[in-house]
Amino acid sequence: MEYGLSGSLGYGDYSNATWQALDGYQFNLQNNSNSQPTNLSMNLRYNGWDLNAQYEKLKQEDRLLFGDSGLFFSPNQRYTQANELTFLHQAISLGKEWQLNDKLALSSKLTYTSQKPWNSQGQYGHDLSRKINRSRVDVQGLYALADNSSLLIGSHYYYEKAEVSQSYIFDPTVRYFGSNNASNNDYSLYAQYESDWDFANVLAGIRYENHDLAGPELVPRLSLTKTWDKLHTKLIYNEAFKIPQFDTVASAHNAGTPILDPETSKSWEMETGYQLTEATSLVGNLYLLQVDNFIGFNPQSASNTTLGDFRTMGMELQLKWQLDKLHVNANYSYFTVEKSNIDSFTIPSNKDAVLGIPNHMFKADFHYRFTANSRFHLLARVISGQYACTNDPNLICGEPEKLDTIYDVDAFYQFRTTHTLWNFGIKNLFNSNVYAVQPFKGGQSPISHESTRVMLDFQYSF
């Protein structure tokens, strides 16, 4: 028998900076942005059976209300006290594995999930109460065709139901096509073949899925990987589609812009890595992503809808240097928009950029090991200026502004014993303005994270 139990609790402001709305209204988030995450997880394994239970809840003070501070909803007055925003997730699953013989293994899982997303209680009767439940069954089998090849076949089915009982934003009694609740069915069949051939390791898969709202879709996946002495390569082609959430579909339908086609994507990825020396390796990655019928937020109608198509591309370089006591891991990533006909997140003055996502980012982790149980860490991030909505009296977006480059550095000392782990140091060493930026025109101005602060982290393992 194997068992495990983990839990975490948190308490504190997610920002201590002054926040300014798009129309110039501002107030201090310190003592107005308390966030309290709670996470509990239990796992029990016995004789091939696996039981898992999860409980997660985030309770947070909210005076921003998506950036308009109450102005968009009756009585159209500023909040003078914080609303309570909560997210609740509870799930339990029971799985079983069977090794029938040397070649065939079967597994199945039953899962029940209950969630209460974006629930709130607030000033002026701004209360929102909704829940969603899902019951799911998964079955799959893995068959060894030979020593170097296998075939995976599986399926899943789930039934989910959403219900809204309170809302100040919309009429809950007719939210879902004239009712306060709605349900969906979804099932899929998939197969994946993997074999280690002389020229490459080949993985080919195909998935058929049918959802009440998104309809039927057939998506393939193919990857080729090959390793030589010091060189490795990888080629991947993948297709996918997105199943919209209940409230996304309801929002679009009630605004008169219903979602008629599923959002689909195609991606191509190529990676090459080389071991330069025993201590140094370099890996490069290129990708291209095409998204059709993108479902997002339309600021003009304040609802979700199908916005259009876009294509992005990018690259990533990673350098690892590992000596006896000094380890360095440096990473550079580049992102650009190759083509887009969507206005709600693109930048008129810069066709290569979108709201919220930086075009350039550099990350580095330096750590020096003093002894087997103690080491010093220096973590650094340099993020190129992100475009953000910062000024508009109409509380939509206005002309996006490019923010300053972010230099975010953490330094801390780590010490480990048999049962404990200690981290002591400084976060945001240079007191840089690190922002959370809304990646679409939704009325939310940037939110600054916390300033320089002392960090003490303690972990105990039984």
Coordinates of C-alpha atoms in Angstrom, one line a residue:
M1 CA 0.0 0.0 0.0
E2 CA 1.2 3.5 -0.8
Y3 CA -0.5 6.7 0.5
G4 CA 0.2 10.4 0.3
L5 CA -1.3 13.6 1.8
S6 CA -0.3 17.1 0.9
G7 CA -1.7 20.5 1.7
S8 CA -1.0 24.2 1.5
L9 CA -2.5 27.5 2.8
G10 CA -1.8 31.0 1.8
Y11 CA -2.6 34.5 3.0
G12 CA -1.5 37.9 1.7
D13 CA -2.0 40.7 -0.8
Y14 CA -1.1 39.9 -4.4
S15 CA -0.1 43.6 -4.8
N16 CA 0.9 46.5 -2.7
A17 CA 0.9 49.1 -5.5
T18 CA -1.5 51.8 -6.5
W19 CA -3.8 50.6 -9.3
Q20 CA -5.1 53.1 -11.9
A21 CA -8.2 52.3 -14.0
L22 CA -8.4 53.2 -17.7
D23 CA -10.4 56.3 -16.9
G24 CA -7.8 57.6 -14.3
Y25 CA -9.5 56.4 -11.2
Q26 CA -7.0 54.9 -8.7
F27 CA -6.6 53.4 -5.3
N28 CA -4.0 51.4 -3.4
L29 CA -4.2 47.6 -3.6
Q30 CA -2.4 47.1 -0.3
N31 CA -4.9 45.8 2.2
N32 CA -7.4 45.6 -0.7
S33 CA -6.2 42.5 -2.5
N34 CA -5.9 39.7 0.0
S35 CA -5.6 36.3 -1.6
Q36 CA -6.2 33.0 0.3
P37 CA -5.4 29.8 -1.6
T38 CA -6.1 26.4 0.0
N39 CA -5.0 23.2 -1.6
L40 CA -5.5 19.6 -0.2
S41 CA -4.7 16.4 -2.0
M42 CA -4.9 12.7 -0.9
N43 CA -3.7 9.7 -2.8
L44 CA -4.0 6.0 -2.0
R45 CA -2.7 3.1 -4.1
Y46 CA -3.2 -0.6 -3.4
N47 CA -2.9 -3.7 -5.6
G48 CA -3.3 -1.7 -8.9
W49 CA -6.1 0.5 -7.5
D50 CA -5.6 4.3 -7.3
L51 CA -7.8 6.6 -5.3
N52 CA -7.3 10.4 -5.5
A53 CA -9.1 13.2 -3.8
Q54 CA -8.6 17.0 -4.4
Y55 CA -9.8 20.1 -2.7
E56 CA -8.8 23.6 -3.9
K57 CA -10.3 26.9 -3.0
L58 CA -9.1 30.4 -3.8
K59 CA -10.8 33.3 -1.9
Q60 CA -9.7 36.8 -2.9
E61 CA -10.6 40.4 -2.2
D62 CA -11.8 42.1 -5.4
R63 CA -12.4 45.8 -5.9
L64 CA -11.4 45.9 -9.6
L65 CA -14.4 44.0 -11.1
F66 CA -12.6 43.5 -14.4
G67 CA -11.2 47.0 -14.3
D68 CA -14.4 49.1 -14.1
S69 CA -14.7 49.1 -10.3
G70 CA -18.5 48.7 -10.5
L71 CA -19.3 51.4 -13.1
F72 CA -20.7 49.0 -15.7
F73 CA -23.4 47.5 -13.4
S74 CA -26.2 49.1 -11.4
P75 CA -26.0 51.3 -9.4
N76 CA -23.0 52.4 -11.4
Q77 CA -21.0 53.5 -8.4
R78 CA -17.4 52.9 -7.3
Y79 CA -16.8 50.1 -4.8
T80 CA -15.8 51.4 -1.4
Q81 CA -15.2 48.0 0.0
A82 CA -13.8 44.8 -1.4
N83 CA -16.0 42.1 -2.9
E84 CA -15.3 38.4 -2.1
L85 CA -14.4 36.4 -5.2
T86 CA -14.1 32.6 -4.8
F87 CA -13.1 29.6 -7.0
L88 CA -13.8 26.1 -5.6
H89 CA -12.7 22.8 -7.1
Q90 CA -13.4 19.4 -5.6
A91 CA -12.7 16.1 -7.4
I92 CA -12.4 12.4 -6.6
S93 CA -11.3 9.6 -8.9
L94 CA -10.9 5.8 -8.7
G95 CA -8.7 4.0 -11.2
K96 CA -7.5 0.5 -11.7
E97 CA -4.7 -1.1 -13.8
W98 CA -4.5 -4.7 -15.0
Q99 CA -1.4 -6.3 -16.5
L100 CA -3.2 -9.2 -18.3
N101 CA 0.0 -10.7 -19.7
D102 CA 3.4 -9.7 -21.0
K103 CA 2.0 -7.7 -23.9
L104 CA -1.4 -6.3 -22.8
A105 CA -2.2 -3.8 -20.1
L106 CA -5.6 -2.3 -19.4
S107 CA -6.6 0.7 -17.2
S108 CA -9.8 2.5 -16.3
K109 CA -10.8 5.5 -14.3
L110 CA -14.0 7.0 -12.9
T111 CA -13.9 10.7 -12.0
Y112 CA -16.4 13.1 -10.4
T113 CA -15.6 16.8 -10.4
S114 CA -17.6 19.7 -8.8
Q115 CA -16.6 23.3 -9.3
K116 CA -17.9 26.8 -8.3
P117 CA -16.1 29.2 -10.6
W118 CA -16.1 33.0 -10.4
N119 CA -18.6 33.1 -7.5
S120 CA -18.8 36.5 -5.7
Q121 CA -20.5 38.4 -2.9
G122 CA -20.2 42.1 -2.9
Q123 CA -21.3 45.6 -2.4
Y124 CA -24.6 46.9 -4.0
G125 CA -25.9 43.3 -4.1
H126 CA -23.3 42.3 -6.7
D127 CA -23.6 38.6 -6.0
L128 CA -22.9 35.8 -8.4
S129 CA -23.5 32.1 -7.7
R130 CA -23.0 29.2 -10.2
K131 CA -21.7 25.6 -10.2
I132 CA -20.7 22.9 -12.6
N133 CA -20.5 19.1 -12.2
R134 CA -18.9 16.5 -14.4
S135 CA -18.9 12.7 -14.3
R136 CA -16.3 11.0 -16.5
V137 CA -15.1 7.5 -17.3
D138 CA -11.8 6.6 -19.1
V139 CA -10.8 3.2 -20.5
Q140 CA -7.6 2.4 -22.4
G141 CA -5.4 -0.5 -23.4
L142 CA -1.7 -0.7 -24.3
Y143 CA -0.5 -3.6 -26.4
A144 CA 3.1 -4.4 -27.1
L145 CA 3.3 -5.4 -30.8
A146 CA 7.1 -6.1 -30.5
D147 CA 10.1 -5.2 -28.4
N148 CA 10.3 -1.7 -30.1
S149 CA 6.6 -0.9 -31.0
S150 CA 3.3 -0.6 -29.2
L151 CA -0.4 0.4 -29.8
L152 CA -2.5 2.4 -27.4
I153 CA -6.3 2.5 -27.8
G154 CA -8.7 4.3 -25.5
S155 CA -11.9 6.2 -25.1
H156 CA -13.6 8.5 -22.7
Y157 CA -17.1 9.7 -22.0
Y158 CA -18.3 12.5 -19.7
Y159 CA -21.6 14.2 -18.8
E160 CA -21.5 17.7 -17.3
K161 CA -24.1 20.1 -16.1
A162 CA -23.9 23.8 -15.2
E163 CA -26.3 25.9 -13.2
V164 CA -26.5 29.6 -12.2
S165 CA -28.7 30.7 -9.4
Q166 CA -27.6 34.4 -8.8
S167 CA -26.2 37.0 -11.1
Y168 CA -26.1 40.8 -11.2
I169 CA -24.5 40.8 -14.7
F170 CA -27.3 38.8 -16.5
D171 CA -30.7 37.3 -15.9
P172 CA -29.9 33.8 -14.4
T173 CA -33.3 32.4 -15.2
V174 CA -32.7 32.5 -19.0
R175 CA -28.9 32.4 -19.1
Y176 CA -28.6 29.1 -20.9
F177 CA -30.9 29.2 -23.9
G178 CA -33.9 30.2 -21.8
S179 CA -33.0 28.2 -18.6
N180 CA -30.8 28.6 -15.6
N181 CA -29.0 25.3 -16.3
A182 CA -27.6 23.3 -19.2
S183 CA -25.9 20.0 -19.8
N184 CA -23.5 18.5 -22.3
N185 CA -22.3 15.0 -23.4
D186 CA -18.9 14.3 -24.8
Y187 CA -17.2 11.1 -26.0
S188 CA -14.0 10.3 -27.8
L189 CA -12.1 7.4 -29.3
Y190 CA -8.3 7.5 -29.9
A191 CA -5.4 5.4 -31.0
Q192 CA -1.7 5.9 -30.9
Y193 CA 1.1 3.8 -32.6
E194 CA 4.7 4.1 -31.5
S195 CA 7.7 2.4 -32.9
D196 CA 11.5 2.8 -32.8
W197 CA 12.6 2.5 -36.4
D198 CA 16.1 2.8 -37.7
F199 CA 15.7 6.3 -39.1
A200 CA 13.6 7.7 -36.1
N201 CA 11.3 7.0 -33.3
V202 CA 7.8 7.3 -34.8
L203 CA 4.6 8.2 -33.0
A204 CA 1.4 8.5 -34.9
G205 CA -2.0 9.2 -33.3
I206 CA -5.6 10.0 -34.2
R207 CA -8.5 11.2 -32.0
Y208 CA -12.2 11.4 -32.8
E209 CA -14.3 13.4 -30.4
N210 CA -18.0 14.4 -30.4
H211 CA -19.3 17.1 -28.2
D212 CA -22.9 18.4 -28.0
L213 CA -21.8 22.0 -28.6
A214 CA -18.5 21.7 -30.6
G215 CA -19.8 18.8 -32.7
P216 CA -17.6 16.0 -34.1
E217 CA -13.9 16.5 -34.8
L218 CA -11.1 14.2 -36.1
V219 CA -7.6 15.4 -35.2
P220 CA -4.2 13.7 -35.9
R221 CA -0.8 13.9 -34.3
L222 CA 2.6 12.8 -35.7
S223 CA 6.1 13.1 -34.2
L224 CA 9.6 11.9 -35.3
T225 CA 12.5 11.9 -32.9
K226 CA 16.0 10.7 -33.4
T227 CA 19.1 10.7 -31.2
W228 CA 22.7 10.3 -32.4
D229 CA 25.8 10.4 -30.1
K230 CA 25.6 14.1 -29.2
L231 CA 22.8 15.3 -31.4
H232 CA 19.0 14.9 -31.1
T233 CA 16.2 16.1 -33.3
K234 CA 12.4 16.3 -33.0
L235 CA 9.7 17.0 -35.6
I236 CA 6.0 17.3 -34.4
Y237 CA 2.8 18.0 -36.2
N238 CA -0.4 18.3 -34.1
E239 CA -4.0 19.3 -34.5
A240 CA -6.5 20.2 -31.8
F241 CA -9.9 21.8 -31.2
K242 CA -11.3 23.7 -28.3
I243 CA -14.6 23.0 -26.5
P244 CA -16.1 26.3 -25.4
Q245 CA -17.3 26.6 -21.8
F246 CA -21.0 27.0 -20.9
D247 CA -20.8 30.7 -20.1
T248 CA -18.8 31.4 -23.3
V249 CA -21.5 29.9 -25.4
A250 CA -24.3 31.6 -23.4
S251 CA -22.5 35.0 -23.6
A252 CA -22.2 34.8 -27.4
H253 CA -25.8 33.6 -28.0
N254 CA -27.4 36.2 -25.7
A255 CA -25.4 39.0 -27.5
G256 CA -26.7 37.9 -30.9
T257 CA -23.3 36.5 -32.1
P258 CA -23.6 32.8 -31.5
I259 CA -20.6 30.5 -31.8
L260 CA -21.2 28.3 -34.9
D261 CA -17.9 26.7 -35.5
P262 CA -15.4 25.1 -33.1
E263 CA -12.0 26.7 -32.6
T264 CA -9.3 24.6 -34.2
S265 CA -5.5 24.7 -34.3
K266 CA -2.6 23.3 -36.2
S267 CA 1.0 23.4 -35.0
W268 CA 4.4 22.5 -36.4
E269 CA 7.4 22.2 -34.2
M270 CA 11.1 21.4 -34.8
E271 CA 13.8 21.0 -32.2
T272 CA 17.5 20.3 -32.4
G273 CA 19.9 19.8 -29.5
Y274 CA 23.6 19.2 -29.3
Q275 CA 26.0 18.2 -26.4
L276 CA 28.8 20.7 -27.0
T277 CA 31.0 19.4 -24.2
E278 CA 30.5 17.1 -21.1
A279 CA 29.4 20.2 -19.2
T280 CA 27.6 22.2 -21.9
S281 CA 24.5 21.6 -24.1
L282 CA 22.5 23.8 -26.5
V283 CA 18.9 23.2 -27.6
G284 CA 17.0 25.2 -30.2
N285 CA 13.2 25.0 -30.9
L286 CA 11.1 26.6 -33.7
Y287 CA 7.3 26.5 -33.9
L288 CA 4.4 27.7 -36.1
L289 CA 0.8 27.8 -34.7
Q290 CA -2.3 28.4 -36.8
V291 CA -5.6 29.0 -35.0
D292 CA -8.9 29.2 -36.9
N293 CA -12.3 30.5 -35.6
F294 CA -10.6 31.9 -32.4
I295 CA -13.2 32.3 -29.6
G296 CA -12.5 35.4 -27.4
F297 CA -13.9 38.5 -25.8
N298 CA -15.4 41.2 -28.0
P299 CA -15.1 44.6 -26.1
Q300 CA -17.7 46.3 -28.3
S301 CA -20.5 43.9 -27.3
A302 CA -18.9 42.9 -23.9
S303 CA -19.4 39.2 -24.8
N304 CA -17.6 36.2 -26.2
T305 CA -17.8 35.4 -29.9
T306 CA -15.8 34.0 -32.8
L307 CA -13.3 36.7 -33.6
G308 CA -11.3 35.3 -36.6
D309 CA -8.0 33.6 -37.4
F310 CA -4.4 34.2 -36.5
R311 CA -1.0 32.6 -37.0
T312 CA 2.0 32.9 -34.7
M313 CA 5.6 31.7 -34.8
G314 CA 8.5 31.7 -32.5
M315 CA 11.7 30.2 -31.3
E316 CA 13.5 29.2 -28.1
L317 CA 17.1 28.7 -27.3
Q318 CA 18.3 27.0 -24.1
L319 CA 21.9 26.7 -22.8
K320 CA 22.9 24.5 -20.0
W321 CA 26.3 24.6 -18.3
Q322 CA 27.0 22.2 -15.4
L323 CA 30.3 22.2 -13.6
D324 CA 31.1 20.5 -10.3
K325 CA 29.4 23.1 -8.1
L326 CA 28.1 25.7 -10.5
H327 CA 25.1 25.2 -12.7
V328 CA 23.8 27.7 -15.2
N329 CA 20.5 27.3 -17.2
A330 CA 19.8 30.2 -19.6
N331 CA 16.8 30.4 -21.9
Y332 CA 15.8 33.0 -24.6
S333 CA 12.4 32.9 -26.3
Y334 CA 11.0 35.0 -29.2
F335 CA 7.3 35.4 -30.2
T336 CA 5.7 37.1 -33.1
V337 CA 2.4 37.3 -34.9
E338 CA 2.8 36.1 -38.5
K339 CA -0.8 36.9 -39.6
S340 CA -4.0 38.0 -37.9
N341 CA -7.4 39.5 -38.7
I342 CA -8.4 39.9 -35.0
D343 CA -8.7 43.4 -33.6
S344 CA -9.4 42.6 -29.9
F345 CA -5.8 41.7 -29.0
T346 CA -3.6 42.8 -31.9
I347 CA -1.6 46.2 -31.9
P348 CA -2.4 48.6 -34.8
S349 CA 1.1 50.2 -34.6
N350 CA 2.9 46.9 -34.4
K351 CA 1.6 43.9 -36.4
D352 CA 4.2 41.6 -34.8
A353 CA 2.8 42.0 -31.3
V354 CA -0.4 41.3 -29.3
L355 CA -1.7 42.5 -25.9
G356 CA 0.0 41.1 -22.8
I357 CA 2.5 38.7 -24.5
P358 CA 6.1 39.9 -24.7
N359 CA 8.0 39.4 -28.0
H360 CA 11.3 38.7 -26.2
M361 CA 12.1 37.0 -22.8
F362 CA 15.3 35.9 -21.2
K363 CA 15.4 33.7 -18.2
A364 CA 18.5 32.4 -16.3
D365 CA 19.0 30.3 -13.2
F366 CA 22.4 30.3 -11.6
H367 CA 23.0 28.1 -8.6
Y368 CA 26.2 27.3 -6.7
R369 CA 26.4 24.3 -4.4
F370 CA 28.4 24.9 -1.3
T371 CA 27.8 21.4 0.2
A372 CA 25.5 18.5 -0.6
N373 CA 22.8 20.2 1.5
S374 CA 23.3 23.9 0.8
R375 CA 23.3 26.1 -2.3
F376 CA 22.8 29.7 -3.5
H377 CA 20.3 30.5 -6.2
L378 CA 20.0 33.6 -8.5
L379 CA 17.0 33.7 -10.7
A380 CA 16.7 36.4 -13.3
R381 CA 14.0 37.3 -15.9
V382 CA 14.2 40.1 -18.5
I383 CA 10.9 40.6 -20.3
S384 CA 10.6 43.0 -23.2
G385 CA 7.9 45.8 -22.9
Q386 CA 4.4 44.3 -23.1
Y387 CA 1.6 46.2 -24.8
A388 CA -1.3 47.0 -22.5
C389 CA -4.5 48.9 -22.3
T390 CA -3.7 51.9 -20.0
N391 CA -6.0 54.9 -20.9
D392 CA -9.5 55.1 -22.2
P393 CA -12.4 57.1 -20.6
N394 CA -14.8 54.6 -22.3
L395 CA -13.2 51.7 -20.2
I396 CA -12.6 49.6 -23.3
C397 CA -8.9 49.9 -24.2
G398 CA -8.0 53.0 -26.2
E399 CA -4.6 53.0 -27.9
P400 CA -2.4 50.3 -26.4
E401 CA 0.8 51.4 -24.7
K402 CA 4.1 49.6 -24.6
L403 CA 5.3 49.2 -21.0
D404 CA 8.9 49.4 -19.8
T405 CA 11.2 46.4 -19.9
I406 CA 11.0 44.3 -16.8
Y407 CA 14.1 43.2 -14.8
D408 CA 13.0 40.7 -12.2
V409 CA 15.7 39.1 -10.0
D410 CA 15.4 36.8 -7.0
A411 CA 18.3 35.7 -4.8
F412 CA 18.1 33.2 -2.0
Y413 CA 20.1 30.6 0.0
Q414 CA 18.7 27.1 0.3
F415 CA 19.5 24.6 3.1
R416 CA 18.2 21.0 3.3
T417 CA 18.1 18.4 6.1
T418 CA 16.6 15.0 6.2
H419 CA 13.0 16.3 6.7
T420 CA 13.3 20.1 6.1
L421 CA 14.0 22.5 3.3
W422 CA 14.7 26.2 4.0
N423 CA 14.9 29.1 1.5
F424 CA 15.8 32.5 2.7
G425 CA 16.4 35.5 0.4
I426 CA 15.0 38.5 -1.5
K427 CA 12.3 38.6 -4.1
N428 CA 12.3 41.3 -6.8
L429 CA 15.8 42.4 -5.9
F430 CA 15.8 45.6 -8.0
N431 CA 12.2 46.6 -7.2
S432 CA 11.1 46.3 -10.8
N433 CA 7.5 47.0 -11.9
V434 CA 6.3 43.5 -12.7
Y435 CA 2.8 43.7 -14.2
A436 CA -0.1 41.3 -14.8
V437 CA -1.4 42.4 -18.2
Q438 CA -4.8 41.4 -19.7
P439 CA -4.1 39.8 -23.1
F440 CA -7.2 41.2 -24.8
K441 CA -9.3 44.4 -24.8
G442 CA -11.4 43.6 -21.8
G443 CA -11.3 46.9 -19.8
Q444 CA -8.6 45.8 -17.3
S445 CA -5.5 48.0 -16.9
P446 CA -2.2 46.5 -15.8
I447 CA -1.9 45.3 -12.2
S448 CA 1.5 45.7 -10.6
H449 CA 2.8 42.8 -8.5
E450 CA 4.5 43.2 -5.2
S451 CA 7.7 45.2 -4.7
T452 CA 11.0 44.1 -3.1
R453 CA 10.4 41.8 -0.2
V454 CA 12.2 39.3 2.1
M455 CA 11.3 35.7 1.5
L456 CA 11.4 32.8 4.0
D457 CA 10.2 29.5 2.7
F458 CA 10.0 26.4 5.0
Q459 CA 9.0 22.9 4.0
Y460 CA 8.8 19.8 6.2
S461 CA 8.5 16.2 4.8
F462 CA 7.3 13.4 7.1

